[in-house]
PDB file of C-alpha atoms and ligand atoms in Angstrom:
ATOM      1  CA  UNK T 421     -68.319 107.529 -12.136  1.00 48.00           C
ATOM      2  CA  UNK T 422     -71.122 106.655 -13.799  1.00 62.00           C
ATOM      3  CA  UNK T 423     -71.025 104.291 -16.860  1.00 86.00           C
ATOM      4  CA  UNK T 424     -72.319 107.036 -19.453  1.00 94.00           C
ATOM      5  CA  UNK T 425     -69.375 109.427 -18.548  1.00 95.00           C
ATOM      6  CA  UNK T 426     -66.409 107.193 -17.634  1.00 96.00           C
ATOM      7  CA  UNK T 427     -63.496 108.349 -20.062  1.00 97.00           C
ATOM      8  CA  UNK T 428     -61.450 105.436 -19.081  1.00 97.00           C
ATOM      9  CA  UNK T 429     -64.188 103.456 -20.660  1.00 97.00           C
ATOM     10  CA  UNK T 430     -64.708 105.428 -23.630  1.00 98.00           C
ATOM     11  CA  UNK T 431     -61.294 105.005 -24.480  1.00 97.00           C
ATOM     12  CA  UNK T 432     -61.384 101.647 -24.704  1.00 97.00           C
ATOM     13  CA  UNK T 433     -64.594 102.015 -27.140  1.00 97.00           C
ATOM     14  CA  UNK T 434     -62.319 104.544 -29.144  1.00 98.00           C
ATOM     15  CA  UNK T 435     -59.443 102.090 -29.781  1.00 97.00           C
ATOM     16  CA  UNK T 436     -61.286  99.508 -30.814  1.00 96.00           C
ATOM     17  CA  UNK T 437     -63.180 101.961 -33.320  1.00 97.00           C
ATOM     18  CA  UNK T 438     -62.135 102.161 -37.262  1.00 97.00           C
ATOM     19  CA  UNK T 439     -65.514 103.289 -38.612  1.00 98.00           C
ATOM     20  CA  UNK T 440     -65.891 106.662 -36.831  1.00 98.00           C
ATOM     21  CA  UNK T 441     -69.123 109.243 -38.084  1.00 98.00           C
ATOM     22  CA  UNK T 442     -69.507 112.430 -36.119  1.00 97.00           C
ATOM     23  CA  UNK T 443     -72.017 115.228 -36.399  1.00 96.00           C
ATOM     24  CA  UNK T 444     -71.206 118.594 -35.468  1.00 94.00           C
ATOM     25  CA  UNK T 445     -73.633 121.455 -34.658  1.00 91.00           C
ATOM     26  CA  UNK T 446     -74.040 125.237 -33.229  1.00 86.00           C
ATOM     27  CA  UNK T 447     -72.232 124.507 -30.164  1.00 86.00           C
ATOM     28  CA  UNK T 448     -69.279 124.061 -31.412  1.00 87.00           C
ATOM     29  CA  UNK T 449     -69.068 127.485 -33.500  1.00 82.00           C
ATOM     30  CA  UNK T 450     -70.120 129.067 -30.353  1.00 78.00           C
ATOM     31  CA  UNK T 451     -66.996 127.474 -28.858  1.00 75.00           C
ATOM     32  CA  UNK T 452     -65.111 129.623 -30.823  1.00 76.00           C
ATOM     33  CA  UNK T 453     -67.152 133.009 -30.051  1.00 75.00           C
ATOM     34  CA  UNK T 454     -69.247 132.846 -33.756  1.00 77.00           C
ATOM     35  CA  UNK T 455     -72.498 134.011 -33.670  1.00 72.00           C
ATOM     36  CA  UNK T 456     -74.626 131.394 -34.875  1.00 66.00           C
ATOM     37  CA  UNK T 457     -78.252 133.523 -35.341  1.00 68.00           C
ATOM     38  CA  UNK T 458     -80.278 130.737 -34.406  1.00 59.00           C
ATOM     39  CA  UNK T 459     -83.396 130.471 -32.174  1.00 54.00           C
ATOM     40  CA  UNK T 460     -84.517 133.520 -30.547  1.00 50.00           C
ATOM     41  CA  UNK T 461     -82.655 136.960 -30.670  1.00 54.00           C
ATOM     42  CA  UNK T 462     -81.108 136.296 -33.486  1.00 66.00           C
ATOM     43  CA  UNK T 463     -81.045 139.409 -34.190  1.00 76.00           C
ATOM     44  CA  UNK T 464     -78.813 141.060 -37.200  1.00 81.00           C
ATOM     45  CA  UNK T 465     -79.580 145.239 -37.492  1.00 82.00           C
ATOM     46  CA  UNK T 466     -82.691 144.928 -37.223  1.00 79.00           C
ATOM     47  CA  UNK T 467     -83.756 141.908 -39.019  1.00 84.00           C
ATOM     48  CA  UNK T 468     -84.402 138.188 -37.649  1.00 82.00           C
ATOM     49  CA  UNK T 469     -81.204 136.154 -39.025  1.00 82.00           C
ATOM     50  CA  UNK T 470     -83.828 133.856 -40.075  1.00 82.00           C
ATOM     51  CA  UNK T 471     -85.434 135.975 -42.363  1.00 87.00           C
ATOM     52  CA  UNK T 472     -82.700 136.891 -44.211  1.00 92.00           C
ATOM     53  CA  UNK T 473     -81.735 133.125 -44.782  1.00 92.00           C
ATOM     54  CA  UNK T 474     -84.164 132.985 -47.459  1.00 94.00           C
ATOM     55  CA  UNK T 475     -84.286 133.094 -51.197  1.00 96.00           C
ATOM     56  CA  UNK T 476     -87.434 135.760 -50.394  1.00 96.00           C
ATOM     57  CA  UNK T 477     -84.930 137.908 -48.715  1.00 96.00           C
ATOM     58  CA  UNK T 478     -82.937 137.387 -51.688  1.00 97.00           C
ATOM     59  CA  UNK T 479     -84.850 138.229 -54.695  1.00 97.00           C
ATOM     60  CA  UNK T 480     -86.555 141.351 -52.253  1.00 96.00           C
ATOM     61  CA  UNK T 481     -82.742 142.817 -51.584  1.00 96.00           C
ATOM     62  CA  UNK T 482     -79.889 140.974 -52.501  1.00 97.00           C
ATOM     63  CA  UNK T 483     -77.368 143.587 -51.512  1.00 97.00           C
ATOM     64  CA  UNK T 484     -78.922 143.395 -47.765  1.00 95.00           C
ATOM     65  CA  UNK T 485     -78.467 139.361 -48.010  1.00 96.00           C
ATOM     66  CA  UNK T 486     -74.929 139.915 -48.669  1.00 97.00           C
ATOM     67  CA  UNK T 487     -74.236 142.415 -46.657  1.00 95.00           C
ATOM     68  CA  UNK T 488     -75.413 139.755 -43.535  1.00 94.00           C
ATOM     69  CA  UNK T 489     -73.384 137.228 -45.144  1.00 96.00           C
ATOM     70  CA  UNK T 490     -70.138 139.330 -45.844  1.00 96.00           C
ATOM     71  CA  UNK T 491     -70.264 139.979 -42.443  1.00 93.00           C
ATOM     72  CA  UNK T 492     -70.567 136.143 -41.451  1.00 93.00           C
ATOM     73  CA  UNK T 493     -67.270 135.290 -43.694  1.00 95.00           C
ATOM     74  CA  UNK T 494     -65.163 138.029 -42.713  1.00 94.00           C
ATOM     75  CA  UNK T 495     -65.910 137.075 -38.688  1.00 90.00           C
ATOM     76  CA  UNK T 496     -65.332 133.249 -39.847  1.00 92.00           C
ATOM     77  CA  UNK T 497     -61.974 133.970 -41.557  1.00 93.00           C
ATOM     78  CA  UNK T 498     -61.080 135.991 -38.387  1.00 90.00           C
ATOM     79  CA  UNK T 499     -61.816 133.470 -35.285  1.00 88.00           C
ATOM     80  CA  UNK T 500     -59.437 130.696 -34.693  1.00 87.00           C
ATOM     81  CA  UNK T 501     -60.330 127.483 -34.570  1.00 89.00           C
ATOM     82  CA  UNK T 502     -60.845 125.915 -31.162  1.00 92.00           C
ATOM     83  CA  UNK T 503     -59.341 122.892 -29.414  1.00 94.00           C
ATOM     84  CA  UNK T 504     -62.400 120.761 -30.608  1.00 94.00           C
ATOM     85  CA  UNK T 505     -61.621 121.837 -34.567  1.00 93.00           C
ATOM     86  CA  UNK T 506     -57.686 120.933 -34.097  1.00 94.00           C
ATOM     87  CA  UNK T 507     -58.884 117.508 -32.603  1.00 96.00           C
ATOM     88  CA  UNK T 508     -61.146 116.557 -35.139  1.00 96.00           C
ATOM     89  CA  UNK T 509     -59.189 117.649 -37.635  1.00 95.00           C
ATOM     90  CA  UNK T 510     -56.179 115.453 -36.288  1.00 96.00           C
ATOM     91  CA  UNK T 511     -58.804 112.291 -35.917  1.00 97.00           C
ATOM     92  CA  UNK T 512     -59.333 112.677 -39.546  1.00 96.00           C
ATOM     93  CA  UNK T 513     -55.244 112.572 -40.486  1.00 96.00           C
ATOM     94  CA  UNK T 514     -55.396 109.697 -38.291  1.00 96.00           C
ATOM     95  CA  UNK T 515     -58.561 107.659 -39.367  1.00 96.00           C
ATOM     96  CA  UNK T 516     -59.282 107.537 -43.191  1.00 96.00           C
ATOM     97  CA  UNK T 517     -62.414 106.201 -41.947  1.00 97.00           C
ATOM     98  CA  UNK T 518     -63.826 108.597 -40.221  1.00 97.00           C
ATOM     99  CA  UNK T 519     -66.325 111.452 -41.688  1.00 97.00           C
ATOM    100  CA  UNK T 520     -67.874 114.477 -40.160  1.00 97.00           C
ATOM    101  CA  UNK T 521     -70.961 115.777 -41.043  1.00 96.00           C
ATOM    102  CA  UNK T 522     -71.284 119.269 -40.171  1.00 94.00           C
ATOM    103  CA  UNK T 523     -74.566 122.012 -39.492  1.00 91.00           C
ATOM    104  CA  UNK T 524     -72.357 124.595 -39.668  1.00 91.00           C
ATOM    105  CA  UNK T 525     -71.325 126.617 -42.534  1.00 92.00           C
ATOM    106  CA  UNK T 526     -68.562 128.462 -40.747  1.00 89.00           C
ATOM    107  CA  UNK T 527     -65.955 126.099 -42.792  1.00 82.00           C
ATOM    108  CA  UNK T 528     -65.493 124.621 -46.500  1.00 79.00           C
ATOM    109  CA  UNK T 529     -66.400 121.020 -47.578  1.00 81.00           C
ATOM    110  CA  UNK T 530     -63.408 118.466 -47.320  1.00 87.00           C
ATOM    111  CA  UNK T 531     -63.293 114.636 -47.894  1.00 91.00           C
ATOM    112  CA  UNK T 532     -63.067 113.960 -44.293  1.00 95.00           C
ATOM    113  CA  UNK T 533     -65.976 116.986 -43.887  1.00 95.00           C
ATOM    114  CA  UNK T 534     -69.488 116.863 -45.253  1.00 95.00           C
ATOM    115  CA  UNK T 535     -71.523 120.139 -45.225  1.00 94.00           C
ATOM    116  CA  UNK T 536     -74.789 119.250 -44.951  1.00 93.00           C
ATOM    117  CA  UNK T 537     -76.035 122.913 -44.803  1.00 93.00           C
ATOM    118  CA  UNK T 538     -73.423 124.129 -47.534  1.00 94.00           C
ATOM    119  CA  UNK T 539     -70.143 126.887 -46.862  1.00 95.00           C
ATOM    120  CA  UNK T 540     -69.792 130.398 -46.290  1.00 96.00           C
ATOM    121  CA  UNK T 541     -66.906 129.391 -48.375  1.00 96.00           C
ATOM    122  CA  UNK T 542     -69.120 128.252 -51.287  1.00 96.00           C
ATOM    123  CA  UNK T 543     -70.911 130.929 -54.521  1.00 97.00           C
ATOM    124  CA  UNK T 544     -73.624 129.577 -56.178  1.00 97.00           C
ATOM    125  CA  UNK T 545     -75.361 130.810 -58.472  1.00 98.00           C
ATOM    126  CA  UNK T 546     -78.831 132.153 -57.593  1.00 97.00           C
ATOM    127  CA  UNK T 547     -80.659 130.307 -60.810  1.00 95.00           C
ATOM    128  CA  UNK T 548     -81.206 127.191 -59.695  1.00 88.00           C
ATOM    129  CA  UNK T 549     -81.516 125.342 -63.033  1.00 93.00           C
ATOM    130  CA  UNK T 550     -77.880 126.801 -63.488  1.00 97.00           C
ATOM    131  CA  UNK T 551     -75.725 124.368 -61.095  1.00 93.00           C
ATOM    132  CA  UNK T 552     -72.916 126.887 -61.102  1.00 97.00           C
ATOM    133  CA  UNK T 553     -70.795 126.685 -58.003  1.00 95.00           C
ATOM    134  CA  UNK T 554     -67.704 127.677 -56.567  1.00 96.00           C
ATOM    135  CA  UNK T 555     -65.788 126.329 -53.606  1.00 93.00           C
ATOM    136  CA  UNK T 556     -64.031 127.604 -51.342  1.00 94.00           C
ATOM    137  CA  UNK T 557     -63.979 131.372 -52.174  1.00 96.00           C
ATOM    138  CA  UNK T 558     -62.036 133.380 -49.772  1.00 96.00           C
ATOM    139  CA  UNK T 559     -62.367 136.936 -50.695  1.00 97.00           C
ATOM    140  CA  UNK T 560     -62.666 139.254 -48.111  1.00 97.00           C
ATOM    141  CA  UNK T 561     -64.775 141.137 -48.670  1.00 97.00           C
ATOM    142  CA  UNK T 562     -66.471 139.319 -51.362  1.00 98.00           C
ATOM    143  CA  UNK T 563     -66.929 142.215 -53.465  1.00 98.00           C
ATOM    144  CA  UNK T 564     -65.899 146.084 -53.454  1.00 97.00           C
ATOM    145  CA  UNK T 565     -70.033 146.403 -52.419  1.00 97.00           C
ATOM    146  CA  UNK T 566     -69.731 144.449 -49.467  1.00 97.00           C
ATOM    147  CA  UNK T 567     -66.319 146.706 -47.943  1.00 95.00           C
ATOM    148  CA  UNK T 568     -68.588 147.653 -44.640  1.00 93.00           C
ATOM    149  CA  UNK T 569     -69.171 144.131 -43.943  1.00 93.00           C
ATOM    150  CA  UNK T 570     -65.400 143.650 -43.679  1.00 94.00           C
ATOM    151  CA  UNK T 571     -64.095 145.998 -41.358  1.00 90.00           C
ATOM    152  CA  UNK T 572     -62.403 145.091 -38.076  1.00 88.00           C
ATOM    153  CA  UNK T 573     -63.243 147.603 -35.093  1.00 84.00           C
ATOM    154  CA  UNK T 574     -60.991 148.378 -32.211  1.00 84.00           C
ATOM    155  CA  UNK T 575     -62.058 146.517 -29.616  1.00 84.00           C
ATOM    156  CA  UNK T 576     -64.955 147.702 -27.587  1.00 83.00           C
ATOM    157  CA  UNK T 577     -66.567 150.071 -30.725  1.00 82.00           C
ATOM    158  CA  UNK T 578     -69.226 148.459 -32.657  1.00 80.00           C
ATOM    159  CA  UNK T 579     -69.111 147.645 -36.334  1.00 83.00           C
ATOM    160  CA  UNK T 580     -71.180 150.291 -37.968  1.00 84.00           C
ATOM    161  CA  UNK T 581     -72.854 148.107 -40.073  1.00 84.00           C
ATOM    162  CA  UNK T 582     -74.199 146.197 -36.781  1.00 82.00           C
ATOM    163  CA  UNK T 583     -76.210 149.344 -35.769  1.00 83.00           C
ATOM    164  CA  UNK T 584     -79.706 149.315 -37.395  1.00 82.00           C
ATOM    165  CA  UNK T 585     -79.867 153.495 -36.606  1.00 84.00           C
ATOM    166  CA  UNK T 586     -76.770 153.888 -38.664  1.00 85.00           C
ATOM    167  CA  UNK T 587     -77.659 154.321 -42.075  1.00 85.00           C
ATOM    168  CA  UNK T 588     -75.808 151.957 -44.902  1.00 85.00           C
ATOM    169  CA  UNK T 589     -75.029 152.697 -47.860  1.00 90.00           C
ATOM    170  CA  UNK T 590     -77.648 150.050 -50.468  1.00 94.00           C
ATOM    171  CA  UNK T 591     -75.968 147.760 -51.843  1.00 97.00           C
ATOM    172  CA  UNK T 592     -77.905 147.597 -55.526  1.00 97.00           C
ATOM    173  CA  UNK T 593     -78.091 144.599 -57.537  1.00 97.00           C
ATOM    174  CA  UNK T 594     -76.030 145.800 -59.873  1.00 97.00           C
ATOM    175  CA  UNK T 595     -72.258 145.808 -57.433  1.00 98.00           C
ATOM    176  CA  UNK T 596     -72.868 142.118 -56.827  1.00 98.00           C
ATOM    177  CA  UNK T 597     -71.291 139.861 -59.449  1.00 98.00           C
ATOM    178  CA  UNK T 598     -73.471 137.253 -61.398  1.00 98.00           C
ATOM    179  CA  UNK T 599     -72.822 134.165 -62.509  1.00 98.00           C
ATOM    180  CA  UNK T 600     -70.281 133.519 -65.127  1.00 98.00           C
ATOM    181  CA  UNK T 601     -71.942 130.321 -66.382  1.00 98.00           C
ATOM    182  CA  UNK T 602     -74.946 131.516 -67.322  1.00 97.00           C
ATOM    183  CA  UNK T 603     -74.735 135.137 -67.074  1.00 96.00           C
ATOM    184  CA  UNK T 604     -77.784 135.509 -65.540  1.00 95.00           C
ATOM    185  CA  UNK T 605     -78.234 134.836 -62.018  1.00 97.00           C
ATOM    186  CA  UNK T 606     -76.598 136.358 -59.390  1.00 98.00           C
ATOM    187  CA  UNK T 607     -73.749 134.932 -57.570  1.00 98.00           C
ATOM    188  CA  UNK T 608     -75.234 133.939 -53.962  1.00 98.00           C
ATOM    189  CA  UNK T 609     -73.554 131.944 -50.866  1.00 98.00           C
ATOM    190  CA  UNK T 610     -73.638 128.805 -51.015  1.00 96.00           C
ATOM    191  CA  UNK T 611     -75.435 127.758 -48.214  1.00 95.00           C
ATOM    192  CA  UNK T 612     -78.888 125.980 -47.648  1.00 95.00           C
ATOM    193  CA  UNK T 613     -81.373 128.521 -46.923  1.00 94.00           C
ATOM    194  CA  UNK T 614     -84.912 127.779 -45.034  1.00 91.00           C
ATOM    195  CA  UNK T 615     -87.305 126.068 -47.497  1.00 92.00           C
ATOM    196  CA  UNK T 616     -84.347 125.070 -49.360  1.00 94.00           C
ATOM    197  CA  UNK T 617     -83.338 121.109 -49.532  1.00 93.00           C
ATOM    198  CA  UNK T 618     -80.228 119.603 -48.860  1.00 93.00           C
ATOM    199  CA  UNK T 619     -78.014 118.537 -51.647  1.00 92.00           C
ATOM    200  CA  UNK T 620     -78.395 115.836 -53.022  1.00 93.00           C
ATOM    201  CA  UNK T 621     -75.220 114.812 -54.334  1.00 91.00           C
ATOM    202  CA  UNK T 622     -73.507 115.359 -50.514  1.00 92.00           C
ATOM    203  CA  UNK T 623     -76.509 113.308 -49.386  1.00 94.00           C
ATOM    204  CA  UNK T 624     -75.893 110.731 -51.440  1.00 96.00           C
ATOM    205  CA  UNK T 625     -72.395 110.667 -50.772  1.00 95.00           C
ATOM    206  CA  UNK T 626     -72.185 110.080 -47.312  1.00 96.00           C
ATOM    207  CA  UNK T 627     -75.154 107.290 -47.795  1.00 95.00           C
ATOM    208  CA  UNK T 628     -72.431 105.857 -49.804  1.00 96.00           C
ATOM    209  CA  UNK T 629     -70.198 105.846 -46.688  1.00 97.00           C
ATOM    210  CA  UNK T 630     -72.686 104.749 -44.481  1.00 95.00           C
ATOM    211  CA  UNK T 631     -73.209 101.428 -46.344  1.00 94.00           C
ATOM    212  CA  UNK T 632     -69.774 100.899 -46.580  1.00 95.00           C
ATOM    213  CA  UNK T 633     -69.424  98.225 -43.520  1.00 93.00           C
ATOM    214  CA  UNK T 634     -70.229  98.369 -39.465  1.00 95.00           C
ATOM    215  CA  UNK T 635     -69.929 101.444 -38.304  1.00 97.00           C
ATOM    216  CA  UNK T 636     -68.196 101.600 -34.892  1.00 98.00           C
ATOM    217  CA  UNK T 637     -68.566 104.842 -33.387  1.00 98.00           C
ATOM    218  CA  UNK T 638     -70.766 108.309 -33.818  1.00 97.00           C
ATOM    219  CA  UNK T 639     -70.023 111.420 -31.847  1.00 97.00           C
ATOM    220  CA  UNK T 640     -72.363 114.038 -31.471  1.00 95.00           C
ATOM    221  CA  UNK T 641     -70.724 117.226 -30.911  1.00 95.00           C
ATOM    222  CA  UNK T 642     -72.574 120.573 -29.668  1.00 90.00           C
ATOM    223  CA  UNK T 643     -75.772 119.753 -31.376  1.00 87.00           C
ATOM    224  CA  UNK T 644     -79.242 118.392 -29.815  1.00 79.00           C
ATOM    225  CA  UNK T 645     -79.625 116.504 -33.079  1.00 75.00           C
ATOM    226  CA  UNK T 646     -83.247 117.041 -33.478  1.00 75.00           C
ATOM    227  CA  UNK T 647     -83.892 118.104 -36.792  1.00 73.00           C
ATOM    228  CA  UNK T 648     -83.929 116.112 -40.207  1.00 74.00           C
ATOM    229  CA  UNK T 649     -81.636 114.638 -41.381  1.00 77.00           C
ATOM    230  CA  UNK T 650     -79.313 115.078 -38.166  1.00 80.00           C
ATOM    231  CA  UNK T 651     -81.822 112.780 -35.996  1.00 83.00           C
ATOM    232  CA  UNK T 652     -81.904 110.521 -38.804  1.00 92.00           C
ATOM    233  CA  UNK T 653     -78.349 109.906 -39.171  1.00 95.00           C
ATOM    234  CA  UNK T 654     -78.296 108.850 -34.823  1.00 93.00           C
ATOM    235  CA  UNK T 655     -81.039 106.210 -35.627  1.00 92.00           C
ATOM    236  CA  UNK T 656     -78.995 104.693 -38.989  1.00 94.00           C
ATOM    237  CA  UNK T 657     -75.539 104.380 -37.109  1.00 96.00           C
ATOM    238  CA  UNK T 658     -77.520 102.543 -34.492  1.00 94.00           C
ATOM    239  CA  UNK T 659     -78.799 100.490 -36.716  1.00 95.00           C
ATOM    240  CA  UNK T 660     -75.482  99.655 -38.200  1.00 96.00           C
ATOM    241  CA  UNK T 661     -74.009  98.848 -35.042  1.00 96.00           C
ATOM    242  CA  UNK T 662     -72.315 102.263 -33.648  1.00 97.00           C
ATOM    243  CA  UNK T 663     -72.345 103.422 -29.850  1.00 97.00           C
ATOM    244  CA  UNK T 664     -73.325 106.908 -29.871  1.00 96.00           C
ATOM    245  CA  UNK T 665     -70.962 109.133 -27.880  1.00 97.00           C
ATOM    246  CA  UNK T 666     -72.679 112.741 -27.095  1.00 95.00           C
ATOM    247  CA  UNK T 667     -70.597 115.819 -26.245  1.00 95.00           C
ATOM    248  CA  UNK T 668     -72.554 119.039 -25.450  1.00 91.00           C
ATOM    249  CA  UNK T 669     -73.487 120.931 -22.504  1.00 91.00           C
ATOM    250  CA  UNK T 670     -76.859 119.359 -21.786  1.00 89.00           C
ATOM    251  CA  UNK T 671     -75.852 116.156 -22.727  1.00 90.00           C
ATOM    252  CA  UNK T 672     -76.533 114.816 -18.944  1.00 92.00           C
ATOM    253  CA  UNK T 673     -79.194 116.913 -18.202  1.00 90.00           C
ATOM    254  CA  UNK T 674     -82.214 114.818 -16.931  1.00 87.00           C
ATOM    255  CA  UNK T 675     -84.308 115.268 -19.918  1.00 85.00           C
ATOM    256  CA  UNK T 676     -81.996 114.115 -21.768  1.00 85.00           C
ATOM    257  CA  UNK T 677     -80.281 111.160 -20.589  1.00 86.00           C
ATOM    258  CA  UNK T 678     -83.015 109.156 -22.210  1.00 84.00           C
ATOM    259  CA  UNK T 679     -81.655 108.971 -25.219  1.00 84.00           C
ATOM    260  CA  UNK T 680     -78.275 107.831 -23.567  1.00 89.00           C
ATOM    261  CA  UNK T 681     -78.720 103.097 -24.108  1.00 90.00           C
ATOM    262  CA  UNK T 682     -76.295 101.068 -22.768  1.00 91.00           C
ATOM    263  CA  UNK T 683     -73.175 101.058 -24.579  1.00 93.00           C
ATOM    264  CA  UNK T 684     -73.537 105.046 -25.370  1.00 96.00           C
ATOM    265  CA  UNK T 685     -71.692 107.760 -23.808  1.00 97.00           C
ATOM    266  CA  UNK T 686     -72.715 110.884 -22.508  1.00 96.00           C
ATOM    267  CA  UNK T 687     -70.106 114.310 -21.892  1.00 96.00           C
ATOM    268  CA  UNK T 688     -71.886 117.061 -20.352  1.00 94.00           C
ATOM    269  CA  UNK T 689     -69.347 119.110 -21.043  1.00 93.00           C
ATOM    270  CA  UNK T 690     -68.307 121.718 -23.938  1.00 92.00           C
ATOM    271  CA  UNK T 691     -66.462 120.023 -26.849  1.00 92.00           C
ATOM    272  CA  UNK T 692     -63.464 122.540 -27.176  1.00 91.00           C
ATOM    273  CA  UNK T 693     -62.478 121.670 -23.684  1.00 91.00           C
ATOM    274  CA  UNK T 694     -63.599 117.895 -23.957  1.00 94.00           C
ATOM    275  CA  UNK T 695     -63.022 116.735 -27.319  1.00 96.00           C
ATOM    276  CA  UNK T 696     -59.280 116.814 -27.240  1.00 96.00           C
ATOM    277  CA  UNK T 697     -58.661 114.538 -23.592  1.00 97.00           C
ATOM    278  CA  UNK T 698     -61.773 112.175 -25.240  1.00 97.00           C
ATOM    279  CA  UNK T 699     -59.629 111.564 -28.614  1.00 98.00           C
ATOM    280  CA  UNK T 700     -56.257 111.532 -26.934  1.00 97.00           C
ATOM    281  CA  UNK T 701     -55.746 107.302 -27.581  1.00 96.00           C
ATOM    282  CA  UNK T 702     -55.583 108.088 -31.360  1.00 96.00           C
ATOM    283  CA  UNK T 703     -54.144 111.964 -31.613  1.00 96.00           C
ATOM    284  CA  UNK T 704     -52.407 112.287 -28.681  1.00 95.00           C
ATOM    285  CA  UNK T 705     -51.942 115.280 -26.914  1.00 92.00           C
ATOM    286  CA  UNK T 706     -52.656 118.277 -28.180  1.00 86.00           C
ATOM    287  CA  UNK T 707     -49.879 121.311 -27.547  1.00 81.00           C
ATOM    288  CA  UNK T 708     -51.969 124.052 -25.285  1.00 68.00           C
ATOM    289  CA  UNK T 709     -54.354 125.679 -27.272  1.00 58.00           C
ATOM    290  CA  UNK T 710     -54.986 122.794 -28.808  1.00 56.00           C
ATOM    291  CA  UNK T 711     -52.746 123.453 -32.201  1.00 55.00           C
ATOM    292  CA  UNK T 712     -50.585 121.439 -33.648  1.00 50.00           C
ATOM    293  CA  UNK T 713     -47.471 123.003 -35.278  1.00 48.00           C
ATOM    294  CA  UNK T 714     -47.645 121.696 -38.251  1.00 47.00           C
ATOM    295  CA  UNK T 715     -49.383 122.920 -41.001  1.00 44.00           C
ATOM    296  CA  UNK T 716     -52.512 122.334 -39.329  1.00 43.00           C
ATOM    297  CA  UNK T 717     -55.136 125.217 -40.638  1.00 41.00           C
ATOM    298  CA  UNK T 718     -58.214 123.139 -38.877  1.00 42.00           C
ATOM    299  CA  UNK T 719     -60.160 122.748 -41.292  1.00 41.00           C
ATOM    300  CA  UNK T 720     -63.057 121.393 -39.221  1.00 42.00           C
TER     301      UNK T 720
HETATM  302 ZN1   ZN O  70     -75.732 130.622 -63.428  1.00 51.93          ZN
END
């Protein structure tokens, strides 16, 4: 086996870790059958995903934003977590110091998990000298509006909503709720949409973390990493001393094994089957499926 892919060898790494960062991205949702309407053909009705992730898209039709994003929590609450989610989820009952810093917005913000591109589980307020926000908000569907976004299909028969030549009812500005702090902007999710920046206060906050000692350890999980700040965060866990252990697909591809230095690891493999044997010295094994039967609600 080669050095970059010997588990035996990783596990050695992970024992000796105690300051363990990992970044999560797309792949992992997709793990777990979520459509993650990024790149090409992401495709919701009619519309590019992309385009609708906008504060444009917003102010143009706010009911049509919500109806896209109704859709995205009630498909969230409904898929189970996979293996990967249990197994990070148990790392972080195990390790105190260990963080994840997740893309996705398929789950709520934690201690243990930073959201760098906000929740589907998060309302803001759509004024953004208002600050109003509210986490994790589970209603399903959000509002009585947003019903057609929230209704579960025998299988095999498509979601109405999800056919751009069935017409849908509009959603007007009026049925969706605003903001009870200041009354006057509508209640949006809380999620960072293109041209939008990060915020601040979670950046901040893991910075915090980061200068908190040596770090030991950073997994990369189902993401290429390529995009600010997730590229950014590789480089400063180098720099404070942590092997970089990647898990996704391509991850030994030839094109990419560049970025694999001595001392890293690379899994070409996908993280729902992977993660769980790779983090077995600290959680142990996982029962099949990957759950644990306690009250584990993987909150990855
Ligand atoms: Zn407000």
């Amino acid at each position: 086996m080669a050095p970059h892919n010997d588990v035996e060898a990783f596990h050695e790494v992970l024992r000796s870790s105690k300051r363990i960062l990992a970044l999560c991205g797309a792949g992992l949702s997709a793990s777990s059958g979520l459509p993650t309407f990024r790149g090409a053909g992401g495709l919701w009705r009619n519309y590019e995903a992309t385009q609708l992730a906008t504060m444009n898209a917003f102010r143009t039709d706010p009911g049509l934003v919500w109806l896209f994003y109704g859709y995205r929590r009630h498909m969230s609450l409904g898929a189970e977590p996979n293996p990967a989610h249990h197994a990070l989820a148990a790392l972080a009952r195990e390790n105190k110091d260990f963080i994840c810093l997740t893309q996705n917005v398929d789950n709520h913000p934690s201690d243990q998990l930073r959201t760098l591109h906000g929740s589907l589980f998060d309302i803001k307020c759509s004024n953004n000298a208002c600050g109003w926000i509210q986490h994790g908000n589970y209603d399903d569907p959000f509002c009585p509006a947003l019903a057609p976004a929230s209704v579960d299909m025998p299988p095999g028969e498509k979601l109405p909503l999800l056919d751009p030549y069935h017409r849908i009812k509009h959603v007007t500005e009026d049925e969706i709720p605003k903001c009870p702090s200041c009354n006057k902007g509508l209640q949006r999710p809380g999620v960072v949409w293109f041209g939008e920046s990060l915020d601040e206060m979670m950046l901040a906050g893991v910075d915090v973390w980061m200068k908190q000692g040596k770090l030991d350890l950073m997994f990369v999980i189902g993401t290429s990493a390529q995009v600010w700040p997730a590229a950014g965060y590789i480089s400063r866990a180098k720099a404070l001393g942590a092997r970089i252990v990647t898990v996704n697909p391509d991850a030994e591809n030839e094109d990419e094994m560049f970025k694999v230095k001595p001392g890293d690891f690379a899994f070409g493999k996908d993280a729902a089957e992977y993660l769980p044997l790779l983090l077995e010295p600290v959680i142990g094994k996982l029962p099949e499926g990957g759950k644990k039967p306690s009250k584990d609600k993987g909150s990855q």
